[in-house]
Amino acid sequence: MTLRHPVVVKFGGATLSSPARVIGWIRRRHDEEGPTVIVLSARAGVTDLLGSLLISPRARAAHARVLAHITDLHPGLSRVGRIHLARLHRLVQEMEGRGKISPPEGDRIVSQGERLSVYWLLPQLLAAGIPAVGVEADRLGIVTDNEYGASTILVARCAAPVRRTLKRWLRDGRVPVVTGFIGRSLQGRVTTLGRGGSDYTATALGAMLGASRVELVKRGVPVLTADPRWIPAARPIPRLSYVEAEELAQFGAKILHPLTVEPARDSNVEIRVVPLNDPGALTVIGPTSGPGGMRALTLLSPVCLLRIRVPGGRQRPGVVAEVSRRLTSAGVNIITLFTSSTLLSVVLESTRASDGRKALQPLVDRDRMVLEGPYKVGLLTAIGEGALRDVARLPLASLRRGEGLSATPRSVTLAVPVREARRTLVSMHRALVERRRA
Ligand code: ASP
Ligand code: MG
């Protein structure tokens, strides 16, 4: 028997505060579209609470309060859910006994949030007559690399067994409800995919199943042209190409986990980002972008910029590689970099400024490079087909004090002094978004 292409629907943690709406949504998908796979996040706040347990491994009293809070957030757990709650208590107790925690042990604890979420909603779905079945992603066979806390799903490696298992349930008319955010490493231990990782689970499953689409249902605002806290005139973006959405996720728009788009793009599965309370204001992410060029502006601020002057400049082979190797081995991530023939500017998280300086100090001592900064900057990125053309036309006062500019045809990134960042964002949004569609 051939099965229709399934729909994958992921619910964010905050949507679970309205279980009746979520259950109604699942019922409609199941009744109207047939095969439906659900992916759930942990309930809002739970991943933070679990993460807080790991900060002081011996703090028994604080842990007891956190565990009580987590218990309160999951009334009416199924039998398996109660087993997972007991397991969480045991894992925390073991950590307290050892007085320390390793990354895989931390992931094991944090992964309980999604398991509790599934086995908290499951009895409610069954009571509503929906033939749901709880599925834990690590047991399902979602395999990841060994990067605990921020792992990558090895889609090609696990697609066949995952597909086989899920399709068996779908053929029986069941609705698999899968934990987002977690998997199992090549070493066979539990992993987590990084904050917001349930989106990524959903698109990876969508790719493995050849889904007709993946819906990411969120509580808050839809995907907007800018962060509404800074730009009240920001508006929903109806359509983004995969490439634009990837740029948007990478540049600090918290709306999507950075790896979410990749599996969908690889297998050409449409993503829809849908607000729970305003389903009409959705964003469709697919192979092509919408009409009209510029899509969105993001602001990452404050971040820090270090300037490295290189005597002899580019005549010296391998300078860029050397700088990036030193930062990488100190665990400092380069957000972006700007180069000329004698100057190399790297942009880092602002908390890593002094680690970054320290990592580069040997270049000063040994190779007579000159290190300047850190300078606090804001990183503005304009994203969309034609972004470079559009930004190049702007009379931007703050460009005069710009610390760096890099561009591709689809994205322009500008580093400006932190005090000018907001003002620049406002004027760019006015010129590139508000005026053009007015
Ligand atoms: N629960 C995880 C987090 O809060 C994953 C997710 O919500 O997508 O980051
Ligand atoms: Mg969450």
CSV table of C-alpha atoms and ligand atoms in Angstrom, one decimal:
chain,number,residue,atom,x,y,z
A,1,MET,CA,0.0,0.0,0.0
A,2,THR,CA,1.4,3.4,-0.9
A,3,LEU,CA,1.2,6.1,1.8
A,4,ARG,CA,0.5,9.7,1.1
A,5,HIS,CA,3.3,12.1,1.7
A,6,PRO,CA,3.1,12.9,5.4
A,7,VAL,CA,3.0,16.3,7.0
A,8,VAL,CA,5.4,17.0,9.9
A,9,VAL,CA,4.2,19.5,12.4
A,10,LYS,CA,6.4,20.8,15.2
A,11,PHE,CA,5.1,22.7,18.2
A,12,GLY,CA,7.3,25.1,20.1
A,13,GLY,CA,7.5,25.0,23.9
A,14,ALA,CA,5.4,28.1,24.4
A,15,THR,CA,2.5,26.7,22.2
A,16,LEU,CA,2.1,23.9,24.7
A,17,SER,CA,0.7,26.4,27.2
A,18,SER,CA,-2.5,26.2,25.0
A,19,PRO,CA,-2.9,22.4,24.9
A,20,ALA,CA,-6.5,22.6,23.6
A,21,ARG,CA,-5.4,24.5,20.5
A,22,VAL,CA,-2.4,22.2,19.9
A,23,ILE,CA,-4.7,19.1,20.2
A,24,GLY,CA,-7.2,20.8,17.8
A,25,TRP,CA,-4.5,21.5,15.3
A,26,ILE,CA,-3.2,17.9,15.4
A,27,ARG,CA,-6.8,16.6,14.9
A,28,ARG,CA,-7.3,18.8,11.9
A,29,ARG,CA,-4.1,17.7,10.3
A,30,HIS,CA,-4.8,14.0,11.0
A,31,ASP,CA,-8.4,14.2,9.8
A,32,GLU,CA,-7.8,16.4,6.7
A,33,GLU,CA,-4.4,15.4,5.5
A,34,GLY,CA,-3.8,11.9,6.7
A,35,PRO,CA,-0.4,10.8,7.7
A,36,THR,CA,0.9,13.3,10.3
A,37,VAL,CA,4.1,13.2,12.4
A,38,ILE,CA,4.3,15.5,15.4
A,39,VAL,CA,7.5,16.9,16.9
A,40,LEU,CA,7.4,18.5,20.4
A,41,SER,CA,9.8,20.8,22.2
A,42,ALA,CA,10.1,20.8,25.9
A,43,ARG,CA,7.5,23.0,27.7
A,44,ALA,CA,8.4,26.7,27.9
A,45,GLY,CA,11.2,27.3,30.4
A,46,VAL,CA,12.0,23.6,31.0
A,47,THR,CA,15.2,23.5,29.0
A,48,ASP,CA,16.4,26.5,30.9
A,49,LEU,CA,15.5,24.9,34.2
A,50,LEU,CA,17.3,21.7,33.2
A,51,GLY,CA,20.3,23.6,32.1
A,52,SER,CA,20.4,25.5,35.5
A,53,LEU,CA,20.8,22.1,37.2
A,54,LEU,CA,24.2,21.7,35.6
A,55,ILE,CA,25.7,25.0,36.8
A,56,SER,CA,26.4,23.8,40.3
A,57,PRO,CA,26.4,20.0,40.4
A,58,ARG,CA,26.4,19.8,44.2
A,59,ALA,CA,23.6,22.3,44.9
A,60,ARG,CA,21.1,19.9,46.3
A,61,ALA,CA,18.6,22.4,47.7
A,62,ALA,CA,18.5,24.4,44.5
A,63,HIS,CA,18.1,21.2,42.5
A,64,ALA,CA,15.2,20.1,44.6
A,65,ARG,CA,13.4,23.4,43.9
A,66,VAL,CA,14.0,23.1,40.2
A,67,LEU,CA,12.8,19.5,40.1
A,68,ALA,CA,9.7,20.4,42.0
A,69,HIS,CA,9.0,23.1,39.4
A,70,ILE,CA,9.5,20.8,36.5
A,71,THR,CA,7.2,18.2,38.1
A,72,ASP,CA,4.5,20.9,38.5
A,73,LEU,CA,4.7,21.7,34.8
A,74,HIS,CA,3.8,18.1,33.8
A,75,PRO,CA,0.6,17.1,35.6
A,76,GLY,CA,-1.0,13.8,34.4
A,77,LEU,CA,2.1,12.2,33.0
A,78,SER,CA,1.7,8.8,31.4
A,79,ARG,CA,3.3,5.8,33.0
A,80,VAL,CA,6.4,6.1,30.7
A,81,GLY,CA,6.5,9.8,31.6
A,82,ARG,CA,6.6,9.0,35.3
A,83,ILE,CA,9.5,6.7,34.7
A,84,HIS,CA,11.3,9.5,32.9
A,85,LEU,CA,10.7,11.9,35.8
A,86,ALA,CA,12.1,9.3,38.2
A,87,ARG,CA,15.1,8.9,35.9
A,88,LEU,CA,15.6,12.6,35.9
A,89,HIS,CA,15.7,12.6,39.7
A,90,ARG,CA,18.2,9.7,39.6
A,91,LEU,CA,20.5,11.4,37.1
A,92,VAL,CA,20.5,14.6,39.1
A,93,GLN,CA,21.3,12.6,42.3
A,94,GLU,CA,24.2,10.8,40.6
A,95,MET,CA,25.5,14.2,39.4
A,96,GLU,CA,25.3,15.5,43.0
A,97,GLY,CA,27.2,12.5,44.2
A,98,ARG,CA,30.0,12.9,41.7
A,99,GLY,CA,30.1,16.7,42.1
A,100,LYS,CA,30.8,17.2,38.4
A,101,ILE,CA,29.2,16.8,35.1
A,102,SER,CA,30.5,15.8,31.6
A,103,PRO,CA,29.0,17.0,28.4
A,104,PRO,CA,27.2,13.7,27.6
A,105,GLU,CA,25.9,13.5,31.1
A,106,GLY,CA,24.6,17.0,30.8
A,107,ASP,CA,22.8,16.2,27.5
A,108,ARG,CA,21.3,13.2,29.1
A,109,ILE,CA,19.7,15.4,31.8
A,110,VAL,CA,18.7,18.2,29.4
A,111,SER,CA,17.1,15.7,27.0
A,112,GLN,CA,14.5,14.7,29.7
A,113,GLY,CA,12.6,18.0,28.9
A,114,GLU,CA,11.4,16.8,25.6
A,115,ARG,CA,10.6,13.3,26.9
A,116,LEU,CA,8.4,14.7,29.7
A,117,SER,CA,6.7,17.0,27.2
A,118,VAL,CA,5.7,14.1,24.9
A,119,TYR,CA,4.5,11.9,27.7
A,120,TRP,CA,2.6,14.8,29.2
A,121,LEU,CA,0.7,15.6,26.0
A,122,LEU,CA,0.2,12.0,25.0
A,123,PRO,CA,-2.5,11.1,27.5
A,124,GLN,CA,-4.4,14.2,26.5
A,125,LEU,CA,-4.2,13.3,22.8
A,126,LEU,CA,-5.4,9.8,23.5
A,127,ALA,CA,-8.2,11.1,25.7
A,128,ALA,CA,-9.2,13.3,22.7
A,129,GLY,CA,-9.5,10.2,20.5
A,130,ILE,CA,-6.3,10.9,18.5
A,131,PRO,CA,-4.4,7.6,18.0
A,132,ALA,CA,-1.0,9.0,19.1
A,133,VAL,CA,2.1,7.1,20.0
A,134,GLY,CA,5.0,8.6,21.9
A,135,VAL,CA,8.4,8.3,20.2
A,136,GLU,CA,11.8,9.2,21.7
A,137,ALA,CA,14.1,10.4,18.9
A,138,ASP,CA,17.3,8.7,20.2
A,139,ARG,CA,15.5,5.3,20.4
A,140,LEU,CA,13.9,5.9,17.0
A,141,GLY,CA,17.4,6.0,15.6
A,142,ILE,CA,18.2,9.6,15.0
A,143,VAL,CA,21.9,9.5,14.8
A,144,THR,CA,24.1,12.6,15.3
A,145,ASP,CA,27.8,13.3,15.5
A,146,ASN,CA,29.5,13.4,18.9
A,147,GLU,CA,29.3,17.1,19.4
A,148,TYR,CA,27.4,17.1,22.7
A,149,GLY,CA,25.2,20.2,23.2
A,150,ALA,CA,25.2,21.2,19.6
A,151,SER,CA,25.1,18.0,17.5
A,152,THR,CA,24.4,17.6,13.8
A,153,ILE,CA,21.9,15.0,12.6
A,154,LEU,CA,23.5,12.5,10.1
A,155,VAL,CA,20.4,12.4,7.9
A,156,ALA,CA,21.7,10.1,5.2
A,157,ARG,CA,23.0,7.6,7.8
A,158,CYS,CA,19.7,7.2,9.7
A,159,ALA,CA,17.0,7.9,7.1
A,160,ALA,CA,16.2,4.4,6.1
A,161,PRO,CA,15.5,2.9,9.6
A,162,VAL,CA,13.8,6.0,10.8
A,163,ARG,CA,11.5,6.1,7.8
A,164,ARG,CA,10.7,2.4,8.1
A,165,THR,CA,9.6,2.7,11.8
A,166,LEU,CA,7.6,5.9,11.3
A,167,LYS,CA,5.9,4.6,8.2
A,168,ARG,CA,4.8,1.5,10.0
A,169,TRP,CA,2.9,3.6,12.5
A,170,LEU,CA,1.6,5.9,9.8
A,171,ARG,CA,0.2,2.9,7.8
A,172,ASP,CA,-1.6,1.8,11.0
A,173,GLY,CA,-3.2,5.2,11.1
A,174,ARG,CA,-1.3,6.2,14.2
A,175,VAL,CA,0.2,9.7,14.9
A,176,PRO,CA,3.8,9.5,16.1
A,177,VAL,CA,4.6,12.2,18.6
A,178,VAL,CA,8.4,12.6,18.5
A,179,THR,CA,10.7,14.3,20.9
A,180,GLY,CA,12.5,17.3,19.2
A,181,PHE,CA,16.0,18.4,20.1
A,182,ILE,CA,17.6,15.1,20.9
A,183,GLY,CA,19.4,12.2,19.2
A,184,ARG,CA,22.0,9.5,19.8
A,185,SER,CA,25.7,10.0,19.0
A,186,LEU,CA,27.9,7.7,17.1
A,187,GLN,CA,29.3,6.7,20.5
A,188,GLY,CA,25.7,5.6,21.4
A,189,ARG,CA,25.1,8.4,24.0
A,190,VAL,CA,22.2,10.9,24.1
A,191,THR,CA,22.9,14.2,22.4
A,192,THR,CA,21.1,17.5,22.1
A,193,LEU,CA,21.0,19.7,19.0
A,194,GLY,CA,21.5,23.1,20.5
A,195,ARG,CA,18.9,25.6,21.6
A,196,GLY,CA,15.8,25.7,19.5
A,197,GLY,CA,16.8,22.3,18.0
A,198,SER,CA,13.3,20.9,17.7
A,199,ASP,CA,12.9,22.9,14.4
A,200,TYR,CA,15.9,21.0,13.1
A,201,THR,CA,14.5,17.6,14.2
A,202,ALA,CA,11.3,18.5,12.3
A,203,THR,CA,13.0,19.3,9.0
A,204,ALA,CA,15.3,16.4,9.3
A,205,LEU,CA,12.3,14.1,9.7
A,206,GLY,CA,10.6,15.9,6.9
A,207,ALA,CA,13.6,15.1,4.7
A,208,MET,CA,13.8,11.5,5.7
A,209,LEU,CA,10.1,10.9,5.1
A,210,GLY,CA,9.8,12.9,1.9
A,211,ALA,CA,7.1,15.0,3.7
A,212,SER,CA,4.7,17.2,1.7
A,213,ARG,CA,5.7,20.0,4.1
A,214,VAL,CA,7.0,20.8,7.6
A,215,GLU,CA,5.0,23.2,9.8
A,216,LEU,CA,6.8,24.9,12.6
A,217,VAL,CA,4.1,26.2,14.9
A,218,LYS,CA,5.3,29.0,17.2
A,219,ARG,CA,3.6,31.0,19.9
A,220,GLY,CA,5.1,34.4,19.2
A,221,VAL,CA,5.2,36.6,16.2
A,222,PRO,CA,5.8,35.3,12.6
A,223,VAL,CA,9.1,35.8,10.7
A,224,LEU,CA,9.3,39.6,10.5
A,225,THR,CA,11.4,42.0,8.5
A,226,ALA,CA,13.3,43.0,11.7
A,227,ASP,CA,13.1,42.5,15.4
A,228,PRO,CA,9.9,44.2,16.6
A,229,ARG,CA,11.4,45.2,19.9
A,230,TRP,CA,13.6,47.6,17.8
A,231,ILE,CA,11.4,48.2,14.8
A,232,PRO,CA,7.7,48.5,15.6
A,233,ALA,CA,7.0,48.8,11.9
A,234,ALA,CA,8.4,45.4,11.2
A,235,ARG,CA,6.1,43.3,9.0
A,236,PRO,CA,5.6,39.6,8.3
A,237,ILE,CA,7.6,38.1,5.5
A,238,PRO,CA,5.3,35.9,3.4
A,239,ARG,CA,8.0,34.0,1.4
A,240,LEU,CA,11.7,33.3,1.8
A,241,SER,CA,14.0,31.1,-0.3
A,242,TYR,CA,16.0,28.4,1.5
A,243,VAL,CA,19.1,30.5,1.1
A,244,GLU,CA,17.6,33.6,2.5
A,245,ALA,CA,16.1,31.7,5.4
A,246,GLU,CA,19.5,30.2,6.1
A,247,GLU,CA,21.2,33.6,6.2
A,248,LEU,CA,18.5,34.8,8.5
A,249,ALA,CA,18.9,31.9,10.9
A,250,GLN,CA,22.7,32.3,10.9
A,251,PHE,CA,22.6,36.0,11.6
A,252,GLY,CA,21.0,35.9,15.0
A,253,ALA,CA,17.3,35.9,14.1
A,254,LYS,CA,16.3,33.7,17.0
A,255,ILE,CA,13.3,32.5,15.0
A,256,LEU,CA,15.0,29.4,13.5
A,257,HIS,CA,17.7,27.1,14.7
A,258,PRO,CA,20.7,27.6,12.4
A,259,LEU,CA,20.7,24.1,10.9
A,260,THR,CA,16.9,23.9,10.3
A,261,VAL,CA,16.9,24.8,6.6
A,262,GLU,CA,19.6,22.5,5.4
A,263,PRO,CA,17.7,19.1,5.4
A,264,ALA,CA,14.7,20.8,3.9
A,265,ARG,CA,16.6,22.4,1.1
A,266,ASP,CA,18.5,19.2,0.3
A,267,SER,CA,15.3,17.3,-0.3
A,268,ASN,CA,13.2,20.2,-1.4
A,269,VAL,CA,10.6,20.1,1.4
A,270,GLU,CA,8.6,23.3,2.0
A,271,ILE,CA,8.8,24.8,5.5
A,272,ARG,CA,6.0,26.9,6.9
A,273,VAL,CA,6.6,29.0,10.0
A,274,VAL,CA,3.1,29.5,11.4
A,275,PRO,CA,2.1,31.6,14.5
A,276,LEU,CA,-0.3,29.6,16.7
A,277,ASN,CA,-2.6,32.5,17.2
A,278,ASP,CA,-2.5,34.0,13.8
A,279,PRO,CA,-2.1,31.2,11.3
A,280,GLY,CA,-2.7,33.5,8.3
A,281,ALA,CA,0.6,35.4,9.0
A,282,LEU,CA,2.8,32.5,8.0
A,283,THR,CA,6.1,32.5,6.2
A,284,VAL,CA,6.7,29.9,3.5
A,285,ILE,CA,10.3,28.8,2.9
A,286,GLY,CA,10.9,27.1,-0.3
A,287,PRO,CA,13.2,27.0,-3.4
A,288,THR,CA,12.3,30.5,-4.6
A,289,SER,CA,12.0,33.8,-2.8
A,290,GLY,CA,9.0,36.2,-3.0
A,291,PRO,CA,8.9,39.2,-5.3
A,292,GLY,CA,10.5,42.5,-4.4
A,293,GLY,CA,14.1,41.9,-3.2
A,294,MET,CA,15.1,42.9,0.3
A,295,ARG,CA,13.6,40.6,3.0
A,296,ALA,CA,15.0,41.2,6.4
A,297,LEU,CA,17.4,43.1,8.6
A,298,THR,CA,19.1,41.5,11.6
A,299,LEU,CA,21.1,43.1,14.3
A,300,LEU,CA,23.7,41.3,16.5
A,301,SER,CA,24.7,43.7,19.2
A,302,PRO,CA,26.9,44.2,21.1
A,303,VAL,CA,29.7,42.0,19.6
A,304,CYS,CA,33.4,42.8,19.7
A,305,LEU,CA,35.8,43.5,16.9
A,306,LEU,CA,39.6,42.9,17.1
A,307,ARG,CA,41.8,44.5,14.5
A,308,ILE,CA,45.0,42.7,13.5
A,309,ARG,CA,47.6,44.7,11.5
A,310,VAL,CA,49.9,42.5,9.5
A,311,PRO,CA,53.3,43.8,8.6
A,312,GLY,CA,53.9,42.7,5.1
A,313,GLY,CA,50.2,42.0,4.8
A,314,ARG,CA,49.0,39.4,2.4
A,315,GLN,CA,52.5,38.8,1.1
A,316,ARG,CA,52.7,36.4,4.1
A,317,PRO,CA,51.0,33.2,3.2
A,318,GLY,CA,48.5,31.7,5.6
A,319,VAL,CA,47.8,34.7,7.9
A,320,VAL,CA,44.0,34.3,7.8
A,321,ALA,CA,44.3,30.6,8.5
A,322,GLU,CA,46.7,31.2,11.3
A,323,VAL,CA,44.4,33.7,13.0
A,324,SER,CA,41.4,31.5,12.6
A,325,ARG,CA,43.3,28.4,13.8
A,326,ARG,CA,44.4,30.1,17.0
A,327,LEU,CA,41.0,31.4,17.8
A,328,THR,CA,39.4,28.0,17.0
A,329,SER,CA,41.8,26.1,19.3
A,330,ALA,CA,40.9,28.5,22.1
A,331,GLY,CA,37.2,27.7,21.4
A,332,VAL,CA,36.5,31.2,20.2
A,333,ASN,CA,34.1,31.4,17.3
A,334,ILE,CA,34.6,34.0,14.5
A,335,ILE,CA,31.2,35.5,13.7
A,336,THR,CA,32.5,37.2,10.7
A,337,LEU,CA,35.7,38.8,9.4
A,338,PHE,CA,36.7,41.7,7.2
A,339,THR,CA,40.0,41.9,5.4
A,340,SER,CA,42.2,44.3,3.4
A,341,SER,CA,45.7,43.7,2.3
A,342,THR,CA,47.2,44.7,5.7
A,343,LEU,CA,44.3,44.6,8.1
A,344,LEU,CA,42.3,41.7,9.3
A,345,SER,CA,39.3,42.4,11.6
A,346,VAL,CA,37.6,39.5,13.3
A,347,VAL,CA,34.2,39.8,15.0
A,348,LEU,CA,33.6,37.7,18.1
A,349,GLU,CA,31.0,37.2,20.8
A,350,SER,CA,31.5,40.1,23.3
A,351,THR,CA,32.1,37.7,26.1
A,352,ARG,CA,35.0,36.1,24.3
A,353,ALA,CA,37.0,39.4,23.7
A,354,SER,CA,39.7,38.8,26.2
A,355,ASP,CA,40.1,35.1,25.3
A,356,GLY,CA,40.4,36.1,21.7
A,357,ARG,CA,43.1,38.6,22.5
A,358,LYS,CA,45.0,36.1,24.5
A,359,ALA,CA,44.8,33.5,21.7
A,360,LEU,CA,46.3,36.0,19.2
A,361,GLN,CA,49.0,37.4,21.5
A,362,PRO,CA,51.7,35.0,20.2
A,363,LEU,CA,51.3,36.6,16.8
A,364,VAL,CA,52.1,39.9,18.4
A,365,ASP,CA,55.1,38.6,20.2
A,366,ARG,CA,56.5,36.4,17.5
A,367,ASP,CA,55.4,37.9,14.2
A,368,ARG,CA,55.2,41.6,15.1
A,369,MET,CA,51.5,41.9,14.3
A,370,VAL,CA,49.7,44.7,16.0
A,371,LEU,CA,46.5,43.9,17.9
A,372,GLU,CA,43.9,46.7,18.4
A,373,GLY,CA,40.6,46.6,20.3
A,374,PRO,CA,38.3,45.0,21.3
A,375,TYR,CA,35.9,47.6,20.0
A,376,LYS,CA,32.2,47.2,20.7
A,377,VAL,CA,30.2,47.1,17.5
A,378,GLY,CA,26.8,46.1,16.2
A,379,LEU,CA,26.6,43.8,13.2
A,380,LEU,CA,23.8,44.7,10.8
A,381,THR,CA,22.9,42.3,8.1
A,382,ALA,CA,20.5,43.0,5.2
A,383,ILE,CA,19.2,39.7,3.7
A,384,GLY,CA,17.5,39.0,0.4
A,385,GLU,CA,18.0,38.7,-3.3
A,386,GLY,CA,19.5,42.0,-4.4
A,387,ALA,CA,20.5,43.1,-0.9
A,388,LEU,CA,23.9,44.4,-2.1
A,389,ARG,CA,22.4,46.4,-4.9
A,390,ASP,CA,19.8,48.0,-2.5
A,391,VAL,CA,22.2,48.8,0.3
A,392,ALA,CA,24.7,50.3,-2.1
A,393,ARG,CA,22.1,52.9,-3.1
A,394,LEU,CA,21.6,54.1,0.5
A,395,PRO,CA,23.0,57.4,1.8
A,396,LEU,CA,24.0,55.9,5.2
A,397,ALA,CA,25.6,58.4,7.5
A,398,SER,CA,26.9,55.7,9.9
A,399,LEU,CA,28.9,54.1,7.1
A,400,ARG,CA,31.4,56.9,7.5
A,401,ARG,CA,32.2,55.4,10.9
A,402,GLY,CA,31.8,51.8,9.7
A,403,GLU,CA,34.3,49.3,11.0
A,404,GLY,CA,33.7,46.8,8.2
A,405,LEU,CA,31.5,45.7,5.4
A,406,SER,CA,31.2,42.4,3.7
A,407,ALA,CA,28.7,41.4,1.0
A,408,THR,CA,27.4,38.7,-1.3
A,409,PRO,CA,24.6,39.2,-3.7
A,410,ARG,CA,22.1,38.1,-1.1
A,411,SER,CA,23.4,39.6,2.1
A,412,VAL,CA,25.3,42.6,3.3
A,413,THR,CA,26.9,42.8,6.7
A,414,LEU,CA,28.0,46.0,8.2
A,415,ALA,CA,29.8,46.6,11.5
A,416,VAL,CA,29.1,50.0,13.0
A,417,PRO,CA,30.0,51.4,16.5
A,418,VAL,CA,27.6,50.0,19.0
A,419,ARG,CA,26.0,53.4,19.7
A,420,GLU,CA,25.0,53.8,16.1
A,421,ALA,CA,23.7,50.4,15.6
A,422,ARG,CA,20.0,50.9,16.5
A,423,ARG,CA,19.8,54.2,14.6
A,424,THR,CA,21.3,52.6,11.5
A,425,LEU,CA,18.9,49.7,11.7
A,426,VAL,CA,15.9,52.1,11.9
A,427,SER,CA,17.1,54.1,8.9
A,428,MET,CA,17.9,51.0,6.9
A,429,HIS,CA,14.5,49.5,7.6
A,430,ARG,CA,12.8,52.7,6.6
A,431,ALA,CA,14.6,52.9,3.3
A,432,LEU,CA,14.7,49.2,2.4
A,433,VAL,CA,11.4,47.9,3.7
A,434,GLU,CA,8.9,50.6,4.7
A,435,ARG,CA,9.4,53.0,1.8
A,436,ARG,CA,9.7,50.4,-0.9
A,437,ARG,CA,6.3,48.8,-0.3
A,438,ALA,CA,4.5,51.9,0.7
B,1,ASP,N1,13.7,22.7,24.2
B,1,ASP,C1,14.8,23.1,23.5
B,1,ASP,C2,15.1,24.6,23.7
B,1,ASP,O1,14.4,25.2,24.5
B,1,ASP,C3,14.6,22.9,22.0
B,1,ASP,C4,13.5,23.7,21.4
B,1,ASP,O2,12.7,24.3,22.0
B,1,ASP,O3,13.4,23.6,20.1
B,1,ASP,O4,16.0,25.1,23.2
B,2,MG,MG,12.0,25.4,23.7
